[in-house]
Amino acid sequence: MVKVQHEDFDAGAEIASMRLSRPDIGAVAVFLGQVRDINDGSSVVKLTLEHYPGMTEKALEDIVAQAVKRWHIFDALVIHRVGTLQPMDQVVMVAVVGAHRAAAFDACEFIMDYLKTQAPFWKKELTGSGERWVEARESDNLAKARWDQ
Amino acid sequence: MHLPASAVRSLMLTLMLKLLYFARLREALGVSNEHLVLPANVSDVAGLMAHLAGRGGAWQSQFDGSTLIRAAVNQVLVASSATIQADDEIAFFPPVTGG
């Protein structure tokens, strides 16, 4: 399941909902991303996330479908917030449920690596010296590329 | 041949592209979306980008190849060689930075 939303979310409740969806789940792998108060040496006061309504949801659903096809997992949840956020706010959550941990860990990392390079979101930071768009990182492209080998 | 106004309107619509611009690109151009009649000599994303660069100014600096721009056709990421046709929704944006 994929959710793109302005509102905050209750990570504990989301994990419980995934965990209790079926009794043969033995592993729940979770990534939770939050806004940092520093980036590239500047203090970050606010972070604004823009997205492409329609395509963003489709891209995330496609990434989840690829993960479910590639690993022995039961399901995956992606929640990504948009709009204006502050340091320590939750930005993104990925939760993967499966029988065993290895597939759940791998699928969770795969989903994050693809999300960061394929899903249409853009971050703009407000720092002490003004606004700036966040630059895409080559390290994210490399992280995604390792799954293509 | 005389066509009723409604038929002319729907004919025009079928020749239109919907263009969307996001993030840094949207700000540089000062436009978030527009409708454009498919130019007769444009058949792929690269051709459309060259057409837009021809508008000059910020359009030229954003679409002349000196700035890294990604494209999506009908909400799917594509290479610049992807073909386009009337009625497509085409989006241009900088490399993504979510997560």
Short mmCIF file of C-alpha atoms in Angstrom, two decimals:
data_model
loop_
_atom_site.label_atom_id
_atom_site.label_comp_id
_atom_site.label_asym_id
_atom_site.label_seq_id
_atom_site.Cartn_x
_atom_site.Cartn_y
_atom_site.Cartn_z
CA MET A 1 0.00 0.00 0.00
CA VAL A 2 1.12 3.53 -0.82
CA LYS A 3 0.14 6.78 0.88
CA VAL A 4 1.30 10.29 -0.11
CA GLN A 5 -0.01 12.77 2.42
CA HIS A 6 0.48 16.11 4.18
CA GLU A 7 -0.50 14.77 7.60
CA ASP A 8 1.84 13.10 10.05
CA PHE A 9 1.37 9.37 10.70
CA ASP A 10 1.48 7.01 13.66
CA ALA A 11 4.38 4.69 12.84
CA GLY A 12 3.53 2.32 15.72
CA ALA A 13 -0.06 1.92 14.58
CA GLU A 14 1.04 1.40 10.96
CA ILE A 15 3.52 -1.31 12.00
CA ALA A 16 0.88 -3.01 14.16
CA SER A 17 -1.58 -2.98 11.28
CA MET A 18 0.97 -4.58 8.92
CA ARG A 19 2.21 -7.06 11.54
CA LEU A 20 -1.26 -8.30 12.44
CA SER A 21 -2.43 -8.68 8.82
CA ARG A 22 -1.64 -12.41 8.76
CA PRO A 23 -0.36 -15.02 11.22
CA ASP A 24 2.49 -16.41 9.08
CA ILE A 25 4.48 -13.14 9.30
CA GLY A 26 7.77 -13.68 11.11
CA ALA A 27 9.63 -10.50 10.14
CA VAL A 28 8.80 -6.82 9.92
CA ALA A 29 11.53 -4.57 8.49
CA VAL A 30 10.96 -0.84 8.88
CA PHE A 31 12.75 2.27 7.66
CA LEU A 32 11.71 5.61 9.09
CA GLY A 33 13.21 8.80 7.67
CA GLN A 34 13.06 12.13 9.48
CA VAL A 35 14.05 15.72 8.69
CA ARG A 36 17.57 16.65 9.86
CA ASP A 37 18.39 20.10 11.18
CA ILE A 38 21.60 20.22 9.14
CA ASN A 39 22.46 19.44 5.50
CA ASP A 40 25.65 20.16 3.54
CA GLY A 41 26.99 22.27 6.38
CA SER A 42 23.96 24.57 6.75
CA SER A 43 21.32 24.56 9.44
CA VAL A 44 17.88 23.62 8.08
CA VAL A 45 14.90 25.52 9.46
CA LYS A 46 12.18 24.14 7.18
CA LEU A 47 11.89 21.55 4.44
CA THR A 48 9.24 21.73 1.71
CA LEU A 49 8.45 18.63 -0.33
CA GLU A 50 6.90 19.00 -3.77
CA HIS A 51 5.51 16.03 -5.71
CA TYR A 52 3.74 15.14 -8.96
CA PRO A 53 0.23 14.10 -7.93
CA GLY A 54 -0.75 10.94 -9.79
CA MET A 55 2.70 9.98 -11.02
CA THR A 56 4.20 9.87 -7.53
CA GLU A 57 1.63 7.34 -6.33
CA LYS A 58 2.02 5.26 -9.50
CA ALA A 59 5.81 5.25 -9.20
CA LEU A 60 5.65 4.10 -5.57
CA GLU A 61 3.10 1.40 -6.38
CA ASP A 62 5.35 0.17 -9.18
CA ILE A 63 8.37 0.03 -6.82
CA VAL A 64 6.37 -1.95 -4.24
CA ALA A 65 5.17 -4.34 -6.97
CA GLN A 66 8.78 -4.90 -8.09
CA ALA A 67 9.83 -5.69 -4.50
CA VAL A 68 6.97 -8.13 -3.98
CA LYS A 69 7.87 -9.88 -7.23
CA ARG A 70 11.60 -10.04 -6.48
CA TRP A 71 11.63 -11.22 -2.84
CA HIS A 72 9.62 -13.67 -0.78
CA ILE A 73 7.74 -11.00 1.14
CA PHE A 74 4.02 -10.72 1.81
CA ASP A 75 3.43 -7.00 1.55
CA ALA A 76 5.01 -3.57 1.78
CA LEU A 77 3.76 -0.18 2.93
CA VAL A 78 5.17 3.18 1.83
CA ILE A 79 4.08 6.45 3.44
CA HIS A 80 5.66 9.68 2.18
CA ARG A 81 4.76 13.14 3.38
CA VAL A 82 4.59 16.29 1.24
CA GLY A 83 4.26 19.97 2.11
CA THR A 84 6.21 21.91 4.71
CA LEU A 85 8.07 19.99 7.42
CA GLN A 86 10.43 20.88 10.25
CA PRO A 87 13.50 19.19 11.72
CA MET A 88 12.61 15.94 13.51
CA ASP A 89 9.35 15.57 11.57
CA GLN A 90 8.79 12.16 10.01
CA VAL A 91 9.17 12.24 6.20
CA VAL A 92 8.97 8.67 4.98
CA MET A 93 8.21 5.20 6.25
CA VAL A 94 8.69 1.84 4.56
CA ALA A 95 7.48 -1.32 6.28
CA VAL A 96 7.92 -4.78 4.77
CA VAL A 97 6.38 -7.96 6.17
CA GLY A 98 7.48 -11.48 5.31
CA ALA A 99 8.27 -14.86 6.76
CA HIS A 100 11.98 -14.21 7.36
CA ARG A 101 14.25 -11.22 7.96
CA ALA A 102 16.71 -11.45 5.04
CA ALA A 103 14.10 -10.84 2.35
CA ALA A 104 12.33 -8.21 4.46
CA PHE A 105 15.57 -6.24 5.04
CA ASP A 106 16.59 -6.41 1.37
CA ALA A 107 13.15 -5.44 0.07
CA CYS A 108 13.02 -2.49 2.49
CA GLU A 109 16.40 -1.19 1.27
CA PHE A 110 15.44 -1.78 -2.36
CA ILE A 111 12.23 0.23 -1.96
CA MET A 112 14.09 3.16 -0.35
CA ASP A 113 16.87 3.13 -2.98
CA TYR A 114 14.33 3.15 -5.81
CA LEU A 115 12.11 5.73 -4.09
CA LYS A 116 15.05 8.14 -3.78
CA THR A 117 15.95 7.93 -7.47
CA GLN A 118 12.66 7.16 -9.28
CA ALA A 119 9.73 8.67 -7.39
CA PRO A 120 8.94 12.31 -8.27
CA PHE A 121 9.54 14.23 -5.06
CA TRP A 122 11.68 17.37 -4.74
CA LYS A 123 13.02 18.91 -1.53
CA LYS A 124 13.56 22.60 -0.94
CA GLU A 125 15.32 23.70 2.23
CA LEU A 126 15.03 26.94 4.11
CA THR A 127 18.42 27.53 5.72
CA GLY A 128 19.88 30.45 7.68
CA SER A 129 21.05 31.94 4.36
CA GLY A 130 17.83 31.49 2.36
CA GLU A 131 16.02 28.87 0.27
CA ARG A 132 17.72 26.24 -1.85
CA TRP A 133 16.64 23.18 -3.81
CA VAL A 134 18.33 19.98 -2.62
CA GLU A 135 20.68 18.49 -5.24
CA ALA A 136 20.34 14.85 -6.30
CA ARG A 137 23.22 12.73 -4.94
CA GLU A 138 25.39 10.38 -6.96
CA SER A 139 25.55 8.07 -3.90
CA ASP A 140 21.79 7.53 -4.27
CA ASN A 141 22.24 6.51 -7.92
CA LEU A 142 24.96 4.07 -6.91
CA ALA A 143 22.77 2.64 -4.13
CA LYS A 144 20.01 2.01 -6.69
CA ALA A 145 22.45 0.59 -9.27
CA ARG A 146 23.59 -2.23 -6.99
CA TRP A 147 20.14 -3.85 -7.33
CA ASP A 148 20.42 -3.82 -11.13
CA GLN A 149 23.50 -6.07 -11.26
CA MET B 1 -15.76 21.63 -45.53
CA HIS B 2 -17.69 23.31 -42.77
CA LEU B 3 -17.45 21.77 -39.31
CA PRO B 4 -19.62 22.68 -36.33
CA ALA B 5 -17.76 24.67 -33.64
CA SER B 6 -17.94 21.73 -31.22
CA ALA B 7 -16.20 19.45 -33.73
CA VAL B 8 -13.47 22.03 -34.32
CA ARG B 9 -12.99 22.31 -30.59
CA SER B 10 -12.64 18.55 -30.08
CA LEU B 11 -10.30 18.33 -33.08
CA MET B 12 -8.10 21.03 -31.51
CA LEU B 13 -8.13 19.21 -28.18
CA THR B 14 -6.94 15.96 -29.74
CA LEU B 15 -3.89 17.77 -31.11
CA MET B 16 -2.92 19.19 -27.74
CA LEU B 17 -0.16 18.20 -25.37
CA LYS B 18 -0.42 18.88 -21.67
CA LEU B 19 2.95 20.04 -20.33
CA LEU B 20 3.89 20.14 -16.64
CA TYR B 21 6.97 21.63 -14.98
CA PHE B 22 8.12 20.93 -11.44
CA ALA B 23 10.42 22.19 -8.69
CA ARG B 24 13.50 24.23 -9.68
CA LEU B 25 12.48 24.05 -13.36
CA ARG B 26 8.99 25.41 -12.63
CA GLU B 27 10.52 28.33 -10.75
CA ALA B 28 13.08 29.05 -13.49
CA LEU B 29 10.35 29.12 -16.17
CA GLY B 30 7.71 30.82 -14.05
CA VAL B 31 5.10 28.33 -15.35
CA SER B 32 3.71 25.15 -13.77
CA ASN B 33 1.67 23.87 -16.73
CA GLU B 34 0.46 24.74 -20.20
CA HIS B 35 -1.36 23.29 -23.18
CA LEU B 36 0.57 23.21 -26.42
CA VAL B 37 -0.54 22.21 -29.91
CA LEU B 38 1.77 19.34 -30.92
CA PRO B 39 4.33 21.02 -33.20
CA ALA B 40 4.31 19.39 -36.64
CA ASN B 41 8.02 18.55 -36.59
CA VAL B 42 8.08 17.08 -33.06
CA SER B 43 7.83 13.31 -32.57
CA ASP B 44 9.88 12.60 -29.44
CA VAL B 45 10.85 14.11 -26.09
CA ALA B 46 14.20 15.39 -27.38
CA GLY B 47 12.39 17.18 -30.22
CA LEU B 48 9.95 18.78 -27.81
CA MET B 49 12.84 19.94 -25.60
CA ALA B 50 14.54 21.52 -28.63
CA HIS B 51 11.24 23.21 -29.52
CA LEU B 52 10.92 24.63 -25.98
CA ALA B 53 14.58 25.76 -25.98
CA GLY B 54 13.72 27.76 -29.10
CA ARG B 55 11.55 30.06 -26.99
CA GLY B 56 14.79 31.68 -25.74
CA GLY B 57 15.61 33.14 -22.34
CA ALA B 58 15.11 30.78 -19.40
CA TRP B 59 13.56 28.20 -21.78
CA GLN B 60 16.77 28.03 -23.73
CA SER B 61 19.04 27.70 -20.69
CA GLN B 62 16.83 24.99 -19.16
CA PHE B 63 16.19 22.94 -22.31
CA ASP B 64 19.37 23.33 -24.38
CA GLY B 65 21.03 20.32 -22.75
CA SER B 66 23.20 22.27 -20.29
CA THR B 67 20.80 21.54 -17.39
CA LEU B 68 19.97 17.98 -16.31
CA ILE B 69 16.23 17.54 -16.92
CA ARG B 70 14.20 14.36 -16.54
CA ALA B 71 11.01 13.67 -18.51
CA ALA B 72 7.88 11.62 -17.95
CA VAL B 73 5.30 10.76 -20.62
CA ASN B 74 1.86 9.95 -19.24
CA GLN B 75 3.37 9.71 -15.75
CA VAL B 76 6.12 7.21 -16.61
CA LEU B 77 9.83 8.18 -16.54
CA VAL B 78 11.27 8.03 -20.06
CA ALA B 79 14.48 8.65 -21.99
CA SER B 80 14.62 11.64 -24.34
CA SER B 81 14.24 9.27 -27.29
CA ALA B 82 10.68 8.37 -26.16
CA THR B 83 8.04 9.13 -28.78
CA ILE B 84 5.18 11.50 -28.03
CA GLN B 85 1.81 12.00 -29.59
CA ALA B 86 -1.17 14.29 -29.30
CA ASP B 87 -3.08 14.10 -26.01
CA ASP B 88 0.02 13.00 -24.05
CA GLU B 89 0.77 14.44 -20.63
CA ILE B 90 4.46 15.33 -20.62
CA ALA B 91 6.29 16.44 -17.49
CA PHE B 92 9.76 17.92 -17.15
CA PHE B 93 11.62 18.14 -13.84
CA PRO B 94 15.06 18.05 -12.18
CA PRO B 95 16.47 14.77 -10.82
CA VAL B 96 14.28 13.68 -7.90
CA THR B 97 15.28 14.19 -4.25
CA GLY B 98 12.62 12.52 -2.09
CA GLY B 99 13.00 10.09 0.79
#
